[in-house]
Short mmCIF file of C-alpha atoms and ligand atoms in Angstrom, two decimals:
data_model
loop_
_atom_site.label_atom_id
_atom_site.label_comp_id
_atom_site.label_asym_id
_atom_site.label_seq_id
_atom_site.Cartn_x
_atom_site.Cartn_y
_atom_site.Cartn_z
CA MET A 115 -12.12 -44.98 22.13
CA SER A 116 -12.26 -43.78 25.76
CA ILE A 117 -13.80 -40.46 26.65
CA ILE A 118 -10.38 -39.09 27.54
CA GLU A 119 -8.96 -40.20 24.20
CA LYS A 120 -11.94 -38.66 22.43
CA LEU A 121 -11.49 -35.44 24.31
CA SER A 122 -7.81 -35.22 23.72
CA SER A 123 -8.18 -36.01 20.01
CA GLY A 124 -10.82 -33.29 19.87
CA VAL A 125 -8.38 -30.90 21.46
CA THR A 126 -5.71 -31.82 18.95
CA GLU A 127 -8.12 -31.23 16.11
CA ALA A 128 -9.04 -27.82 17.47
CA GLY A 129 -5.36 -27.12 17.90
CA ASN A 130 -4.71 -28.02 14.28
CA THR A 131 -7.46 -25.71 13.10
CA ILE A 132 -5.98 -22.87 15.09
CA THR A 133 -2.52 -23.56 13.71
CA GLN A 134 -3.92 -23.56 10.19
CA LYS A 135 -5.73 -20.31 10.81
CA ALA A 136 -2.55 -18.76 12.19
CA LYS A 137 -0.73 -19.99 9.11
CA GLY A 138 -3.28 -18.32 6.88
CA ILE A 139 -2.95 -15.08 8.80
CA SER A 140 0.86 -15.04 8.68
CA GLU A 141 0.63 -15.78 4.96
CA GLN A 142 -1.67 -12.78 4.58
CA THR A 143 0.73 -10.60 6.56
CA LYS A 144 3.61 -11.76 4.39
CA LEU A 145 1.68 -11.00 1.21
CA SER A 146 0.57 -7.59 2.49
CA GLY A 147 4.20 -6.80 3.32
CA GLU A 148 5.30 -7.79 -0.17
CA ILE A 149 2.53 -5.69 -1.69
CA SER A 150 3.52 -2.54 0.20
CA LYS A 151 7.18 -3.15 -0.63
CA ASN A 152 6.37 -3.36 -4.33
CA LYS A 153 4.06 -0.37 -4.15
CA ALA A 154 6.90 1.66 -2.62
CA ARG A 155 9.22 0.43 -5.37
CA ARG A 156 6.68 1.43 -7.99
CA GLU A 157 6.40 4.92 -6.54
CA GLU A 158 10.17 5.18 -6.60
CA TYR A 159 10.25 4.30 -10.32
CA ILE A 160 7.43 6.72 -11.10
CA LYS A 161 9.38 9.48 -9.39
CA LYS A 162 12.49 8.59 -11.36
CA LEU A 163 10.43 8.55 -14.53
CA GLY A 164 9.06 12.01 -13.82
CA GLU A 165 12.49 13.35 -13.00
CA ALA A 166 14.04 11.85 -16.13
CA TYR A 167 11.25 13.24 -18.26
CA TYR A 168 11.58 16.68 -16.72
CA GLN A 169 15.34 16.75 -17.21
CA SER A 170 15.06 15.69 -20.82
CA GLN A 171 12.36 18.25 -21.58
CA ARG A 172 14.44 20.93 -19.95
CA ALA A 173 17.46 19.99 -21.99
CA GLY A 174 15.29 19.76 -25.09
CA GLU A 175 16.26 16.14 -25.64
CA GLU A 176 14.35 13.01 -26.43
CA ALA A 177 14.54 10.91 -23.26
CA ASP A 178 14.81 7.15 -23.40
CA LEU A 179 12.42 6.09 -20.71
CA SER A 180 11.74 2.60 -22.01
CA GLU A 181 13.91 0.93 -19.38
CA LEU A 182 12.11 2.62 -16.51
CA ILE A 183 8.76 1.84 -18.06
CA ARG A 184 9.75 -1.81 -18.36
CA GLU A 185 10.68 -1.86 -14.68
CA ILE A 186 7.33 -0.39 -13.73
CA GLU A 187 5.55 -2.93 -15.89
CA LEU A 188 7.43 -5.70 -14.10
CA VAL A 189 6.45 -4.35 -10.68
CA ASP A 190 2.86 -4.00 -11.87
CA GLY A 191 2.84 -7.65 -12.90
CA VAL A 192 4.21 -8.73 -9.53
CA LEU A 193 1.70 -6.54 -7.72
CA GLU A 194 -1.16 -8.01 -9.68
CA LYS A 195 -0.12 -11.57 -8.79
CA LEU A 196 0.41 -10.70 -5.12
CA THR A 197 -2.96 -8.98 -4.88
CA GLU A 198 -4.62 -11.94 -6.55
CA SER A 199 -3.13 -14.40 -4.05
CA LEU A 200 -4.07 -12.18 -1.14
CA CYS A 201 -7.65 -11.93 -2.39
CA GLN A 202 -7.82 -15.70 -2.75
CA LEU A 203 -6.55 -16.16 0.81
CA LYS A 204 -9.04 -13.67 2.19
CA GLY A 205 -11.89 -14.94 0.02
CA ILE A 206 -12.53 -11.55 -1.50
CA VAL A 207 -12.46 -9.82 -4.86
CA ILE A 208 -11.46 -6.20 -5.46
CA CYS A 209 -13.99 -3.85 -7.06
CA GLU A 210 -12.52 -2.73 -10.38
CA LYS A 211 -14.01 0.71 -10.08
CA CYS A 212 -13.50 1.83 -6.48
CA GLY A 213 -11.06 -0.75 -5.10
CA THR A 214 -13.34 -1.89 -2.27
CA GLU A 215 -12.79 -5.41 -0.97
CA VAL A 216 -15.95 -7.30 -1.86
CA MET A 217 -16.92 -10.71 -0.48
CA LYS A 218 -16.42 -13.47 -3.02
CA GLY A 219 -19.72 -14.41 -4.62
CA SER A 220 -21.19 -10.89 -4.38
CA ALA A 221 -22.72 -9.75 -7.63
CA PHE A 222 -22.33 -6.02 -6.97
CA CYS A 223 -19.92 -3.78 -5.07
CA PRO A 224 -21.54 -2.56 -1.81
CA SER A 225 -19.77 0.82 -2.14
CA CYS A 226 -20.36 1.85 -5.73
CA GLY A 227 -22.80 -0.70 -7.14
CA THR A 228 -20.53 -1.80 -9.95
CA ALA A 229 -21.09 -5.38 -11.10
CA VAL A 230 -18.31 -7.53 -9.69
CA LYS A 231 -16.34 -9.55 -12.16
CA GLN A 232 -16.66 -13.17 -11.10
CA PRO A 233 -13.61 -15.38 -11.37
CA ALA A 234 -13.92 -17.67 -14.35
CA VAL A 235 -14.92 -21.20 -13.45
CA ILE A 236 -14.88 -24.53 -15.23
CA ARG A 237 -16.67 -27.75 -14.38
CA CYS A 238 -15.09 -31.05 -13.47
CA PRO A 239 -15.92 -33.51 -16.26
CA LYS A 240 -16.33 -36.30 -13.71
CA CYS A 241 -18.14 -34.88 -10.66
CA SER A 242 -19.17 -31.53 -12.24
CA ALA A 243 -17.85 -29.54 -9.29
CA GLN A 244 -17.06 -25.89 -9.99
CA LEU A 245 -13.34 -25.30 -10.26
CA GLU A 246 -11.27 -22.22 -10.77
CA ALA A 247 -10.43 -21.71 -14.43
CA GLY A 248 -6.98 -23.04 -15.18
CA SER A 249 -7.26 -25.91 -12.66
CA ARG A 250 -5.68 -28.99 -14.14
CA PHE A 251 -7.19 -31.39 -11.64
CA CYS A 252 -10.44 -31.46 -9.75
CA VAL A 253 -9.85 -30.55 -6.10
CA TYR A 254 -12.82 -32.72 -5.09
CA CYS A 255 -12.34 -35.96 -6.99
CA GLY A 256 -8.88 -35.66 -8.50
CA ALA A 257 -10.06 -36.11 -12.08
CA LYS A 258 -8.01 -34.44 -14.78
CA THR A 259 -9.84 -31.51 -16.35
CA GLU A 260 -9.97 -31.10 -20.09
CA GLU A 261 -7.84 -27.94 -20.20
ZN1 ZN B 166 -16.91 -0.40 -6.05
ZN1 ZN B 167 -14.32 -33.77 -9.82
#
């Protein structure tokens, strides 16, 4: 390989890395957008819930709020999944107590000192690499896990 070829292939590689980084960032932006959208929706439902409750109390009636509560539960589920994906992308975990973003692998929250829940891991039966719990295949050697 000539020096020029080497150089240009190096440039392409660097270019690819940058593109991948940009991809990761736009993915994060997308997720953050979805999270705030769902948070706004949740607030909306909570408001409706409060209003419905107030009206029913005022009228001295038993309000049926189960539908609203179901909607909120749905949004909560979506929010949880979105937050999880965002954390994975950013390589962080969220402190359960104070909500601080903590670097993955930290044992304690730097803000409040709470022990950080570590994501569950399993081991690859073939190469014994650590894998995220629920992985069906090893990301390092491709072996099927026992799960
Ligand atoms: Zn904390
Ligand atoms: Zn493996």
